PDB file of C-alpha atoms and ligand atoms in Angstrom:
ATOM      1  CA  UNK A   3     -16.362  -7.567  -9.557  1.00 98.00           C
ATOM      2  CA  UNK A   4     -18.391  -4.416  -8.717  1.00 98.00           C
ATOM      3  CA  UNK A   5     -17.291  -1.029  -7.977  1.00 98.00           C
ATOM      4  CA  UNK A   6     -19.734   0.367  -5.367  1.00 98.00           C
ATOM      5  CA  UNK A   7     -19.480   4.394  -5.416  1.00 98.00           C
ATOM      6  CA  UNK A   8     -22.977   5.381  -3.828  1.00 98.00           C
ATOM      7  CA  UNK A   9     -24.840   3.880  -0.471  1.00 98.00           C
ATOM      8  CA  UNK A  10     -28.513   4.020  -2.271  1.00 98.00           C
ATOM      9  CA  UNK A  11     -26.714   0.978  -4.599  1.00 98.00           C
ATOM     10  CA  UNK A  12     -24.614  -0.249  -2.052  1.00 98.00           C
ATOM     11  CA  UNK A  13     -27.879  -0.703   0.212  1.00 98.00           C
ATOM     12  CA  UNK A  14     -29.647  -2.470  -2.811  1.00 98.00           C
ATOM     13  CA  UNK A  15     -26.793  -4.916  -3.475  1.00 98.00           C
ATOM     14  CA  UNK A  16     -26.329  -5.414   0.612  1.00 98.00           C
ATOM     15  CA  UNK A  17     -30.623  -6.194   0.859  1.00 98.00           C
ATOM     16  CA  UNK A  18     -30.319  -8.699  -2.512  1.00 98.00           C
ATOM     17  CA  UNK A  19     -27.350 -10.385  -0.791  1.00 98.00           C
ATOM     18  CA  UNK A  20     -29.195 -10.373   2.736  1.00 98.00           C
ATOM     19  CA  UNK A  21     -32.486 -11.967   1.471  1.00 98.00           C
ATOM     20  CA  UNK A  22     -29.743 -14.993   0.183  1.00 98.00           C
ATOM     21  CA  UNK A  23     -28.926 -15.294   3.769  1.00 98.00           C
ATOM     22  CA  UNK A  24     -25.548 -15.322   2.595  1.00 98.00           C
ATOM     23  CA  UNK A  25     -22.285 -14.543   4.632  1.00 98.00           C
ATOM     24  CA  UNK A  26     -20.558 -11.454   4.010  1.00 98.00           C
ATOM     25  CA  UNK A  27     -16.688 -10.353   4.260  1.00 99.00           C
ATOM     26  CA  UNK A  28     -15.510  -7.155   5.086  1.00 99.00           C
ATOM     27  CA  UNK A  29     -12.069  -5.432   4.555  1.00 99.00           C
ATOM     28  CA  UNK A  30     -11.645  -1.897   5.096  1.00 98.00           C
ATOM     29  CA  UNK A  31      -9.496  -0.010   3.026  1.00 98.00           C
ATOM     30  CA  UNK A  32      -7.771   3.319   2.894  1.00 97.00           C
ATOM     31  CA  UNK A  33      -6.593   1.928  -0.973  1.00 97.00           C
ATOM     32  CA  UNK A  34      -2.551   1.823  -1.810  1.00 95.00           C
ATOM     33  CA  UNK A  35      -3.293  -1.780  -1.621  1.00 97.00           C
ATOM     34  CA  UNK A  36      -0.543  -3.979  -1.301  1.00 95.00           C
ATOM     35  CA  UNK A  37       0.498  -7.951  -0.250  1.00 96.00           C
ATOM     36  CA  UNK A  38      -0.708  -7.147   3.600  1.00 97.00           C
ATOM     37  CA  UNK A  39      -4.300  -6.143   1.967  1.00 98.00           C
ATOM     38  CA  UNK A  40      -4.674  -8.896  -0.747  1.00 98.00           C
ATOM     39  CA  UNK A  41      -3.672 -11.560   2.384  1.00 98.00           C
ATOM     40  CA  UNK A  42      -7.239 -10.428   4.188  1.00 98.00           C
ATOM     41  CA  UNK A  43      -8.918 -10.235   0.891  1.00 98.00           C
ATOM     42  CA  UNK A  44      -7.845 -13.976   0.084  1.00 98.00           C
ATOM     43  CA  UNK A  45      -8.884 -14.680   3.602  1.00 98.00           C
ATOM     44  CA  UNK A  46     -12.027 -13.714   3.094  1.00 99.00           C
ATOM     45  CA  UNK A  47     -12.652 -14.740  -0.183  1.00 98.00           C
ATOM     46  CA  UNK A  48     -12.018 -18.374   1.311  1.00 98.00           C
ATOM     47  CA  UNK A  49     -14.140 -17.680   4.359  1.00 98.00           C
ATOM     48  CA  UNK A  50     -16.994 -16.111   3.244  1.00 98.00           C
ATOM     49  CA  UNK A  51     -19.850 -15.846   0.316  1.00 98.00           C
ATOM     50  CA  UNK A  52     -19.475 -12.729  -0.725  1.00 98.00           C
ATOM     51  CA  UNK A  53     -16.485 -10.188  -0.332  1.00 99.00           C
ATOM     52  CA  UNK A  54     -16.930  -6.790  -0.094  1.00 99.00           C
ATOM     53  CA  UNK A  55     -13.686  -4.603  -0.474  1.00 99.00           C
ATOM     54  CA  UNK A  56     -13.929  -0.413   0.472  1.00 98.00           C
ATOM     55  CA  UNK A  57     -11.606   1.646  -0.246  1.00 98.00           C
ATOM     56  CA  UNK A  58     -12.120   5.109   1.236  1.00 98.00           C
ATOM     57  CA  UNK A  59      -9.234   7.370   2.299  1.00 98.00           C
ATOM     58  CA  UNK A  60     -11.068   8.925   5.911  1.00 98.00           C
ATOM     59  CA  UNK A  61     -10.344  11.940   6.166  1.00 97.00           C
ATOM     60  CA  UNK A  62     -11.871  12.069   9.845  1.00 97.00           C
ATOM     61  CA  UNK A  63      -8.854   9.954  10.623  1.00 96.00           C
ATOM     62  CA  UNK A  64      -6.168  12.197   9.566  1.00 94.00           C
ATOM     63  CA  UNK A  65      -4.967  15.079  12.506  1.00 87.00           C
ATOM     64  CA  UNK A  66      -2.611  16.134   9.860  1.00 88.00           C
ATOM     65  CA  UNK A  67      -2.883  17.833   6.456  1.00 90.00           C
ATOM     66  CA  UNK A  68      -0.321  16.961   4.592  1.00 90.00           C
ATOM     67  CA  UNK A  69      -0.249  13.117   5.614  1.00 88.00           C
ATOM     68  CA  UNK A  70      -4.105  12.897   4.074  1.00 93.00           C
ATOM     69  CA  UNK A  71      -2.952  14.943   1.002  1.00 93.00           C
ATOM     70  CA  UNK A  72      -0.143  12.901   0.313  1.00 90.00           C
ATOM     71  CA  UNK A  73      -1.773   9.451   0.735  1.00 91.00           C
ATOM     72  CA  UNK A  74      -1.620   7.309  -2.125  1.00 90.00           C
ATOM     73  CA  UNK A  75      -4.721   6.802  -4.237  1.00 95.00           C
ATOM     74  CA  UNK A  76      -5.074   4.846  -7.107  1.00 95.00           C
ATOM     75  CA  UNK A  77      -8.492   2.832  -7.454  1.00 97.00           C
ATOM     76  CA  UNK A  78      -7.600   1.509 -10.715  1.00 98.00           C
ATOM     77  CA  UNK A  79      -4.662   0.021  -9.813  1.00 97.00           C
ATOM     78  CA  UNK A  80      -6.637  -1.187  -6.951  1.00 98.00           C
ATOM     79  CA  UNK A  81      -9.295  -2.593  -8.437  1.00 98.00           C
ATOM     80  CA  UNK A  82      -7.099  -4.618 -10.892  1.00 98.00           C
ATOM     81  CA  UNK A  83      -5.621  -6.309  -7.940  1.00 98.00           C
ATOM     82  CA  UNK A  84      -8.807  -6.802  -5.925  1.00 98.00           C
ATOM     83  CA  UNK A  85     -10.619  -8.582  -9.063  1.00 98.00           C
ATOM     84  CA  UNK A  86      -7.552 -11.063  -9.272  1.00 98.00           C
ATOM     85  CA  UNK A  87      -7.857 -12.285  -5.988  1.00 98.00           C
ATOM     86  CA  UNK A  88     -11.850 -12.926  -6.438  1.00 98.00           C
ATOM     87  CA  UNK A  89     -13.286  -9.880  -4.236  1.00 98.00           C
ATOM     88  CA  UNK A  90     -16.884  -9.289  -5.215  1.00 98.00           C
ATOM     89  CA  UNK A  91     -17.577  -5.532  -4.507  1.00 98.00           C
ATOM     90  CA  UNK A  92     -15.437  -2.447  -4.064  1.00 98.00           C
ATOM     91  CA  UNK A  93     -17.268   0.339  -2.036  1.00 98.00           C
ATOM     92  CA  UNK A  94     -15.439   3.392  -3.086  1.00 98.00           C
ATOM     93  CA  UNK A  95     -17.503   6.745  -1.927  1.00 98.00           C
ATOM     94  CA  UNK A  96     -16.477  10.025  -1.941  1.00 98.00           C
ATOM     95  CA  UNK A  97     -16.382  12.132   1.229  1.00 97.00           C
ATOM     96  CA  UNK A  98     -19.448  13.879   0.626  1.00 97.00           C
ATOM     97  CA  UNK A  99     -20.692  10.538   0.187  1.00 98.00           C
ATOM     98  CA  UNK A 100     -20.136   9.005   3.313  1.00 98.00           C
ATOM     99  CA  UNK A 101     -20.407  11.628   5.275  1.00 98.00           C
ATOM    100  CA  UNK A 102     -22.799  14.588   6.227  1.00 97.00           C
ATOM    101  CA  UNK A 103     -21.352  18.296   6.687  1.00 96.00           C
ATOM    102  CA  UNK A 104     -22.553  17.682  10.268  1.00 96.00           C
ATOM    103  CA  UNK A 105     -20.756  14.349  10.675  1.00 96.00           C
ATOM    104  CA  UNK A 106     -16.824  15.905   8.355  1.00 94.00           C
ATOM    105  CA  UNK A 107     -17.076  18.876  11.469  1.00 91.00           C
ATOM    106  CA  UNK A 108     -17.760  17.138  14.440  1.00 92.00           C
ATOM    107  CA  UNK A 109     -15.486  14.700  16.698  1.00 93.00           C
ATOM    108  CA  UNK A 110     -16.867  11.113  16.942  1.00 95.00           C
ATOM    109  CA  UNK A 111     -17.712  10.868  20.330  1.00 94.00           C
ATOM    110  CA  UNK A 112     -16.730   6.920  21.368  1.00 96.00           C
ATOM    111  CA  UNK A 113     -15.559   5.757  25.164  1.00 96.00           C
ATOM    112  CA  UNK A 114     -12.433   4.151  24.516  1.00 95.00           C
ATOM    113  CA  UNK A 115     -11.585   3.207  28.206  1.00 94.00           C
ATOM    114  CA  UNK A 116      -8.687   4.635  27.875  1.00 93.00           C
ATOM    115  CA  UNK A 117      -7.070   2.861  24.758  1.00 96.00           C
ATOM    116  CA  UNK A 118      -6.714   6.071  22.815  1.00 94.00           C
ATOM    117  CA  UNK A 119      -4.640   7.681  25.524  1.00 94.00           C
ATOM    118  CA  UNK A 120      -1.883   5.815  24.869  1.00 96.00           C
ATOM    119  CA  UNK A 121       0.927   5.682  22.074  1.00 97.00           C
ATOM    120  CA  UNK A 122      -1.145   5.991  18.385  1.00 96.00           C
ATOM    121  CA  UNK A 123      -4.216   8.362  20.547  1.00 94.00           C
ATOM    122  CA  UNK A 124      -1.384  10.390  21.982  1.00 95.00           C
ATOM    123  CA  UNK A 125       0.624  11.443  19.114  1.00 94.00           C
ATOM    124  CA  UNK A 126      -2.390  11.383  16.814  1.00 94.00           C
ATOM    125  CA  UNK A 127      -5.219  13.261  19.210  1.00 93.00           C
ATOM    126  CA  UNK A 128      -8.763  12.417  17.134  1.00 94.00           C
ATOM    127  CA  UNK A 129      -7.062   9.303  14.964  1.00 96.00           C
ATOM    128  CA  UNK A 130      -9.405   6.553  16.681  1.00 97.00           C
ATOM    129  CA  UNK A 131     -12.241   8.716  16.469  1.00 97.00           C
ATOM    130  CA  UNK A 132     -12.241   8.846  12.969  1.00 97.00           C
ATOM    131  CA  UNK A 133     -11.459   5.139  12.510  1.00 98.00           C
ATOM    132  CA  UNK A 134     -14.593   4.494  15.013  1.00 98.00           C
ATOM    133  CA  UNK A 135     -16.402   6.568  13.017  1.00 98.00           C
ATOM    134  CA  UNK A 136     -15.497   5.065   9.774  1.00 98.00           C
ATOM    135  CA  UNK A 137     -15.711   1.689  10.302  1.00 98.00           C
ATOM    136  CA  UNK A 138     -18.995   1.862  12.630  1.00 98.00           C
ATOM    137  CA  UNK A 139     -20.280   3.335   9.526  1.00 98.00           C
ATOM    138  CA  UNK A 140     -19.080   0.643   7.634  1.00 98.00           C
ATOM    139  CA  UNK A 141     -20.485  -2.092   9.256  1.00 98.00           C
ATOM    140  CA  UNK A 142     -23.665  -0.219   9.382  1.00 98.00           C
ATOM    141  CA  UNK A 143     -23.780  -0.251   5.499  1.00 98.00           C
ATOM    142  CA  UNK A 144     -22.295  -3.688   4.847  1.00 98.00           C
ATOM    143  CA  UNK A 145     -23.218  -5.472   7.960  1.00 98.00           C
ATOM    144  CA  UNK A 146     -20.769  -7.598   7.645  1.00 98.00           C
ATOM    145  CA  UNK A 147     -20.463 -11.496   9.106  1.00 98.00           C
ATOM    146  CA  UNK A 148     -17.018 -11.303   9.206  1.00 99.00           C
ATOM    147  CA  UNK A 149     -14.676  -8.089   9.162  1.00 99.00           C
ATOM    148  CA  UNK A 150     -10.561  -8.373   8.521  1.00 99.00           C
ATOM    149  CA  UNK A 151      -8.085  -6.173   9.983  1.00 98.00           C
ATOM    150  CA  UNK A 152      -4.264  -6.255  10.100  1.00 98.00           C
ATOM    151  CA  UNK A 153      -2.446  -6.941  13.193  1.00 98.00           C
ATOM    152  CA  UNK A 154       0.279  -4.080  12.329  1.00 98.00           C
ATOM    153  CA  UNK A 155      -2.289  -1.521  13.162  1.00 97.00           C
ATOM    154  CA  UNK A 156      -2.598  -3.413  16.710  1.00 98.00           C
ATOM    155  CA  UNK A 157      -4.081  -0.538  18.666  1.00 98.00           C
ATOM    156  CA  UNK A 158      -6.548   0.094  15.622  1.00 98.00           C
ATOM    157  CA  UNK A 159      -7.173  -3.651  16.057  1.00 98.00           C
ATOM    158  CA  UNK A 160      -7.808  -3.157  19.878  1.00 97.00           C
ATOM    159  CA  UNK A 161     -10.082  -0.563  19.629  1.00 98.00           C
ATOM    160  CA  UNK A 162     -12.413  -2.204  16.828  1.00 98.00           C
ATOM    161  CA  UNK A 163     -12.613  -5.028  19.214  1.00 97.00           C
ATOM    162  CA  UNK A 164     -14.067  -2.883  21.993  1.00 97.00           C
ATOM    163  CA  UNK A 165     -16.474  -0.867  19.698  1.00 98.00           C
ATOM    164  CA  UNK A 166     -17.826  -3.888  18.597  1.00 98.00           C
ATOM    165  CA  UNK A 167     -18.239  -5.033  22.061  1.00 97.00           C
ATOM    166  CA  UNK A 168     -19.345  -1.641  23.244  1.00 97.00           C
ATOM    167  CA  UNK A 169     -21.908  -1.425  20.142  1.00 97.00           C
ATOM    168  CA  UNK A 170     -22.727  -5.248  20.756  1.00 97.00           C
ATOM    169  CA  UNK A 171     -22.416  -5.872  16.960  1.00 98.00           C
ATOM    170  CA  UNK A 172     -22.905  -9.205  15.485  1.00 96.00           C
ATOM    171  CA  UNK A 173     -19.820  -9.123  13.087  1.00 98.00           C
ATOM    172  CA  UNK A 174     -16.974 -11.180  13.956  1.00 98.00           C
ATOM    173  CA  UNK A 175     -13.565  -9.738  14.228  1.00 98.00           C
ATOM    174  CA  UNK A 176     -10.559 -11.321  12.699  1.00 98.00           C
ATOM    175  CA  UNK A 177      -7.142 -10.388  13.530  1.00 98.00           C
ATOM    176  CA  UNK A 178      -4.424 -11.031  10.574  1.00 98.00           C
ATOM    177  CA  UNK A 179      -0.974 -11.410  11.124  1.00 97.00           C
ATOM    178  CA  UNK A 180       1.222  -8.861   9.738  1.00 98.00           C
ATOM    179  CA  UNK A 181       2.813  -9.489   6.517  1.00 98.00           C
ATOM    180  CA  UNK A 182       6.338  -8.363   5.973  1.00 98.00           C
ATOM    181  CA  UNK A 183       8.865  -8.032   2.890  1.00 97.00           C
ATOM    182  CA  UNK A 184      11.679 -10.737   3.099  1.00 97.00           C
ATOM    183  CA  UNK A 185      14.100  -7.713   4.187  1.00 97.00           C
ATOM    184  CA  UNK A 186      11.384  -8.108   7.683  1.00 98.00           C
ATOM    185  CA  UNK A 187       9.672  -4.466   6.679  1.00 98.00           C
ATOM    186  CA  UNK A 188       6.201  -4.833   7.366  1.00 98.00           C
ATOM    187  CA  UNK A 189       4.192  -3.907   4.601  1.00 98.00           C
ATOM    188  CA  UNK A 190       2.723  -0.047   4.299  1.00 96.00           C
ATOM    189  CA  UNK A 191       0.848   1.984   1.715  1.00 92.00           C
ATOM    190  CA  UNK A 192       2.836   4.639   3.277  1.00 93.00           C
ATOM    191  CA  UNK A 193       5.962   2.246   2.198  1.00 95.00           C
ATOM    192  CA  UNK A 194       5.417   3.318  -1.439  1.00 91.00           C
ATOM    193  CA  UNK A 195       6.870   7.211  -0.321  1.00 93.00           C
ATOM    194  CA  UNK A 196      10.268   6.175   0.820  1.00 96.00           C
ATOM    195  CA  UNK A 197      13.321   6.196  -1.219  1.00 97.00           C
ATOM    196  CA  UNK A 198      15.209   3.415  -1.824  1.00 97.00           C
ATOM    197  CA  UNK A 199      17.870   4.569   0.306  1.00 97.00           C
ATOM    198  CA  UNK A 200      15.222   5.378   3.064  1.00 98.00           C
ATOM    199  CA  UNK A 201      13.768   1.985   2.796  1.00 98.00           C
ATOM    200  CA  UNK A 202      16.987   0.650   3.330  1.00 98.00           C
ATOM    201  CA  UNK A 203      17.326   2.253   6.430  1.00 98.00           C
ATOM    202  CA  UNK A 204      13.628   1.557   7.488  1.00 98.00           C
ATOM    203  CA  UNK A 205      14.311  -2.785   7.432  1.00 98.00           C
ATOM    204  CA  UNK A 206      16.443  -2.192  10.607  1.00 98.00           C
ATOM    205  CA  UNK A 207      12.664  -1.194  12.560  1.00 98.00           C
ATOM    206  CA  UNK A 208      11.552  -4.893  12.262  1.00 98.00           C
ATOM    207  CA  UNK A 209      15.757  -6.605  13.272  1.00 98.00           C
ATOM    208  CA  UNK A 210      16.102  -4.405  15.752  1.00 98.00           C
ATOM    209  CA  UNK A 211      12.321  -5.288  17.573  1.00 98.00           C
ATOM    210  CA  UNK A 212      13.253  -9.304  16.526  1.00 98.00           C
ATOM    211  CA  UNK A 213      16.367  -9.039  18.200  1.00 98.00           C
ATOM    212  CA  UNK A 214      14.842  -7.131  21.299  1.00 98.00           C
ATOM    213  CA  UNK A 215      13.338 -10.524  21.876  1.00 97.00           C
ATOM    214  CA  UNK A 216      16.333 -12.037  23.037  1.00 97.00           C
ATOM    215  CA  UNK A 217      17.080  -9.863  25.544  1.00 97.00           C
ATOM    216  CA  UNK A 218      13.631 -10.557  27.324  1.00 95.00           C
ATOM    217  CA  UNK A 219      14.932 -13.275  29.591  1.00 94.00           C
ATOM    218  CA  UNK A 220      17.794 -10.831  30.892  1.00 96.00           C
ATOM    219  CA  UNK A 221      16.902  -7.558  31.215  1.00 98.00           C
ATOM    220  CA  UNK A 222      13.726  -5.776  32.384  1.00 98.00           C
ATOM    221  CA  UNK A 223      10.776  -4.149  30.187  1.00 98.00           C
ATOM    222  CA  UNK A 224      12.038  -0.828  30.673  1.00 98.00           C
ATOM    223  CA  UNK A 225      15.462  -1.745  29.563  1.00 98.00           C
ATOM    224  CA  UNK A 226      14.355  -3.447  26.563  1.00 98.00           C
ATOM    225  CA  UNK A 227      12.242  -0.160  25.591  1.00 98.00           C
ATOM    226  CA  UNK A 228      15.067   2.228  25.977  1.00 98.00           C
ATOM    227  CA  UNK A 229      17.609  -0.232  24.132  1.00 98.00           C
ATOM    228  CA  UNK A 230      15.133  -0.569  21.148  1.00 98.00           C
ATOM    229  CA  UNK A 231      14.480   3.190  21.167  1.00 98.00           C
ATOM    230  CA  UNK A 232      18.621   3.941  21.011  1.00 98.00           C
ATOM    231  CA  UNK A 233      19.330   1.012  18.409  1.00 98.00           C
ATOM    232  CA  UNK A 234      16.850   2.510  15.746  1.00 98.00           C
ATOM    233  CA  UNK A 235      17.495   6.300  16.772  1.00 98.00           C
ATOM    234  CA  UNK A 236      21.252   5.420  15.542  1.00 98.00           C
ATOM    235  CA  UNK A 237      20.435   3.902  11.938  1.00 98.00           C
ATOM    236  CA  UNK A 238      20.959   7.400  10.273  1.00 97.00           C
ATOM    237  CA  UNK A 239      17.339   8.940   8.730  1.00 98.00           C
ATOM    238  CA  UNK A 240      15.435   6.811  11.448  1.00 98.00           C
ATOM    239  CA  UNK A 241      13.511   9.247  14.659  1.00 98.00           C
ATOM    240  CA  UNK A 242      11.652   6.915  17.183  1.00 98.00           C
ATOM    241  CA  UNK A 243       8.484   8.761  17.989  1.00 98.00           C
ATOM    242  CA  UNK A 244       7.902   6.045  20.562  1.00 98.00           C
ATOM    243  CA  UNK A 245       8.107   2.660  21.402  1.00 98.00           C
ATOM    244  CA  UNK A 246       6.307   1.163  24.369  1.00 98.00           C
ATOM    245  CA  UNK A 247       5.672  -2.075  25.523  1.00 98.00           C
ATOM    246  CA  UNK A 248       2.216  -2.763  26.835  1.00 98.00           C
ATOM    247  CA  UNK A 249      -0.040  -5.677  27.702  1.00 97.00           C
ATOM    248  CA  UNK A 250      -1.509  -6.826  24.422  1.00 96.00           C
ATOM    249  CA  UNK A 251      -5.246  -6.287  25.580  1.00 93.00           C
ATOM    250  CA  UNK A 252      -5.357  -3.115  28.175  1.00 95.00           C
ATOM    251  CA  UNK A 253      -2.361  -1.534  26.092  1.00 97.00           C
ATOM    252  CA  UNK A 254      -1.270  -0.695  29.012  1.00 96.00           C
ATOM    253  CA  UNK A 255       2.446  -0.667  30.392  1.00 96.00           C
ATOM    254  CA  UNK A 256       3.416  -3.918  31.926  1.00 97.00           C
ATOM    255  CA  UNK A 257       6.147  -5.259  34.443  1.00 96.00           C
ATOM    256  CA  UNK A 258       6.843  -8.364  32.589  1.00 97.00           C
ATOM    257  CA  UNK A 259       6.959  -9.353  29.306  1.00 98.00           C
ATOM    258  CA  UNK A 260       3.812 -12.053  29.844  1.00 96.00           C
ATOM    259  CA  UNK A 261       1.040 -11.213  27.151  1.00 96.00           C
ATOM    260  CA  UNK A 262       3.416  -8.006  26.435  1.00 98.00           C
ATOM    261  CA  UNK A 263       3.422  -6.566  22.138  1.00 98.00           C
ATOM    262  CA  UNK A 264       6.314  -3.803  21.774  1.00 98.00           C
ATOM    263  CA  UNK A 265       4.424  -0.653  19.473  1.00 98.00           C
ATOM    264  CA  UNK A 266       7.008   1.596  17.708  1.00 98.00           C
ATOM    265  CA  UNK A 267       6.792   4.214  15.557  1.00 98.00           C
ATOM    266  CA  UNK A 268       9.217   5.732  13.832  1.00 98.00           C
ATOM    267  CA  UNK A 269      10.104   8.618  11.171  1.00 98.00           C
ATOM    268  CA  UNK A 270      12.148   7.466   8.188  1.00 98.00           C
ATOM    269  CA  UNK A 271      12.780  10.780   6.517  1.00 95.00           C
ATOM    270  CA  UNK A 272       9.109  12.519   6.224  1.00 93.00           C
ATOM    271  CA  UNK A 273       7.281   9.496   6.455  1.00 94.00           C
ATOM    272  CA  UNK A 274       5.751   7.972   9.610  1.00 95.00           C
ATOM    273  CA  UNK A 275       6.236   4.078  10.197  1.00 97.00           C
ATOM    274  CA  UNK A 276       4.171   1.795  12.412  1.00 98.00           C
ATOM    275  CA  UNK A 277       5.422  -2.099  13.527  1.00 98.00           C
ATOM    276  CA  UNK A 278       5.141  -4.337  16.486  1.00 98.00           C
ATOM    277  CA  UNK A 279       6.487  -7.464  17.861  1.00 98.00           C
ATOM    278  CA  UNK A 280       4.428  -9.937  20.905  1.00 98.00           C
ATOM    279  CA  UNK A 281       7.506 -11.129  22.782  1.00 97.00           C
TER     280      UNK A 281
HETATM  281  O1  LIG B   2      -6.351   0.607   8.705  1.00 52.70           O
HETATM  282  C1  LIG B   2      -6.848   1.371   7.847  1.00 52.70           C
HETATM  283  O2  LIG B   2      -6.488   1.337   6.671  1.00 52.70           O
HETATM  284  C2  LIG B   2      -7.928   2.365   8.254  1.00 52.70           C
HETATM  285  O3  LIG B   2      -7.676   2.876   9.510  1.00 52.70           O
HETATM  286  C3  LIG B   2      -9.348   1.781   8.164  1.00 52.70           C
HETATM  287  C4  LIG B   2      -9.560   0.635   9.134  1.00 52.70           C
HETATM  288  C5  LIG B   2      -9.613   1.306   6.750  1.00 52.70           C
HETATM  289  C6  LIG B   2     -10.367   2.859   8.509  1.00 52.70           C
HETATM  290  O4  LIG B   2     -10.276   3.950   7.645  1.00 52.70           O
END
C-alpha cells in the first residue's frame, strides 16, 4: 500500500492505472477510521482492481471551529488498518494541497434542489457545500469506477447522488448499510470523544428509533416524530437537535411512512450524533 500526499503523484499513479484500463474504488475519508470504514474498504477491495483510500479532514465542510479542531486524526493508525484489509493507495493531502486560497475562501456554489434546506443543511448552513466540493474534487483526481459511501450520512448520501447526476459523472454510487456496535450505536469517528458513561447513554439513539418502528402501524408520522424526540430528550446527557421523518429520496416530509427514513441528531454531552432508521 501507497500513501498518496501530493496530486502531481497521485495524477501519475491515476494515468499508469488508467492506461491498464483497470477499475478503480473510491472511499472518501475524513480518517478516525473505524469498522463502518473498513466495511466499504473490504467492499471495494472485492469489487474493484484497484482501491484507492483518502483521508482528508475538509475543512470546507466544517461551519464550526471547534468541531474541525477537535476531529480525530491519526494517519498512522489509519494506514495500519487500511493495509490489512488490502487497500492499494491512501490519498492524504494537506489543505493547501487540495485546495487553492481562492477555492479555502469561497462557498461552493452547487444547486441542491432543495436537499440542503432541510435537517443536516439547516443546522449546518455551508456543510454540503463543502462535501460537494470535496468529493467533486475527488472524483476529478481519482476518477473513480466505483465510489462507497455510508448510509448513516443519508442526506450526504442523497446529495452525492444528485451531484453526480447533476455533473453527469460516470462513477457509480454505492450506498452501504450502516454498521452498528452490538449495543445498536452506529459507528462514528466522532464516537471515539464520548465517555464511557456518555456512550452509555448514546445506545438508547438507535432502541429508541428501532422501537419507533412499531408504532408505525398505529399512530401517524407526526406522532412518531414527537414520541422519538421526547424518548431520547429524557435519557439524561442526550439533546435532540432534530429528528424528522422524510421521504427517503426528496428528503422531504411525508404523510405516511411509505419510502419514509427517520434522520436524528442528537447531542450526547459536547458531541454531535447522527443515525437513521427506513421504517
Ligand atoms: O462522510 C465523510 O466522512 C465526509 O463528508 C466525506 C464524504 C469524506 C467528504 O469529506
Amino acid at each position: 500500500m501507497q500513501i498518496i500526499t501530493t496530486k502531481k503523484q497521485l495524477s501519475s499513479i491515476v494515468a499508469a492505472i488508467q492506461a491498464q484500463n483497470k477499475s478503480v474504488g473510491l472511499v472518501p475519508t475524513m480518517g478516525a477510521l473505524h469498522a463502518g470504514h473498513a466495511s466499504l474498504v473490504k467492499r471495494s477491495v472485492a469489487e474493484n482492481s484497484v482501491t484507492f483510500v483518502s483521508v482528508f479532514v475538509n475543512p470546507t465542510q466544517f461551519n464550526n471551529k471547534e468541531d474541525l479542531e477537535k476531529y480525530p486524526r491519526n494517519l498512522q493508525r489509519d494506514a495500519e488498518l487500511l493495509q490489512s484489509i488490502g487497500a492499494d493507495f491512501v490519498f492524504a493531502p494537506s489543505a493547501d494541497e487540495m485546495y487553492t486560497k481562492d477555492e479555502m475562501n469561497t462557498v461552493f456554489e452547487f444547486d441542491f434542489g432543495g436537499l440542503d434546506q432541510v435537517m443536516e443543511g439547516k443546522y449546518r448552513p455551508g456543510h454540503f457545500n463543502g462535501v460537494v466540493q470535496v468529493v467533486s474534487k475527488l472524483f476529478r483526481l481519482i476518477q473513480p469506477t466505483r465510489a462507497y459511501f455510508g448510509e448513516k450520512d443519508y442526506q450526504q448520501l442523497a446529495i452525492i447522488h444528485r451531484m453526480v447526476h447533476l455533473m453527469q459523472l460516470s462513477v457509480e454510487i454505492i450506498d452501504c448499510p450502516i454498521v452498528r456496535e452490538e449495543s445498536g450505536l452506529a459507528l462514528s469517528s466522532r464516537n471515539e470523544r464520548l465517555s464511557p458513561a456518555e456512550k452509555q447513554q448514546a445506545v438508547n439513539i438507535s432502541h429508541i428509533l428501532f422501537e419507533s418502528r412499531q408504532l408505525k402501524a398505529c399512530q401517524t408520522v407526526k406522532q412518531v416524530e414527537s414520541w422519538v424526540i421526547e424518548q431520547v430528550n429524557r435519557v439524561e446527557g442526550l439533546t435532540v437537535e432534530y429528528y424528522e421523518i422524510v421521504d427517503q429520496k426528496t428528503l422531504q416530509p411525508v404523510q405516511d411512512f411509505s419510502n419514509a427514513i427517520g434522520c436524528i441528531t442528537v447531542y450526547c454531552g459536547p458531541v454531535r450524533l447522527i443515525d437513521n432508521i427506513k421504517y
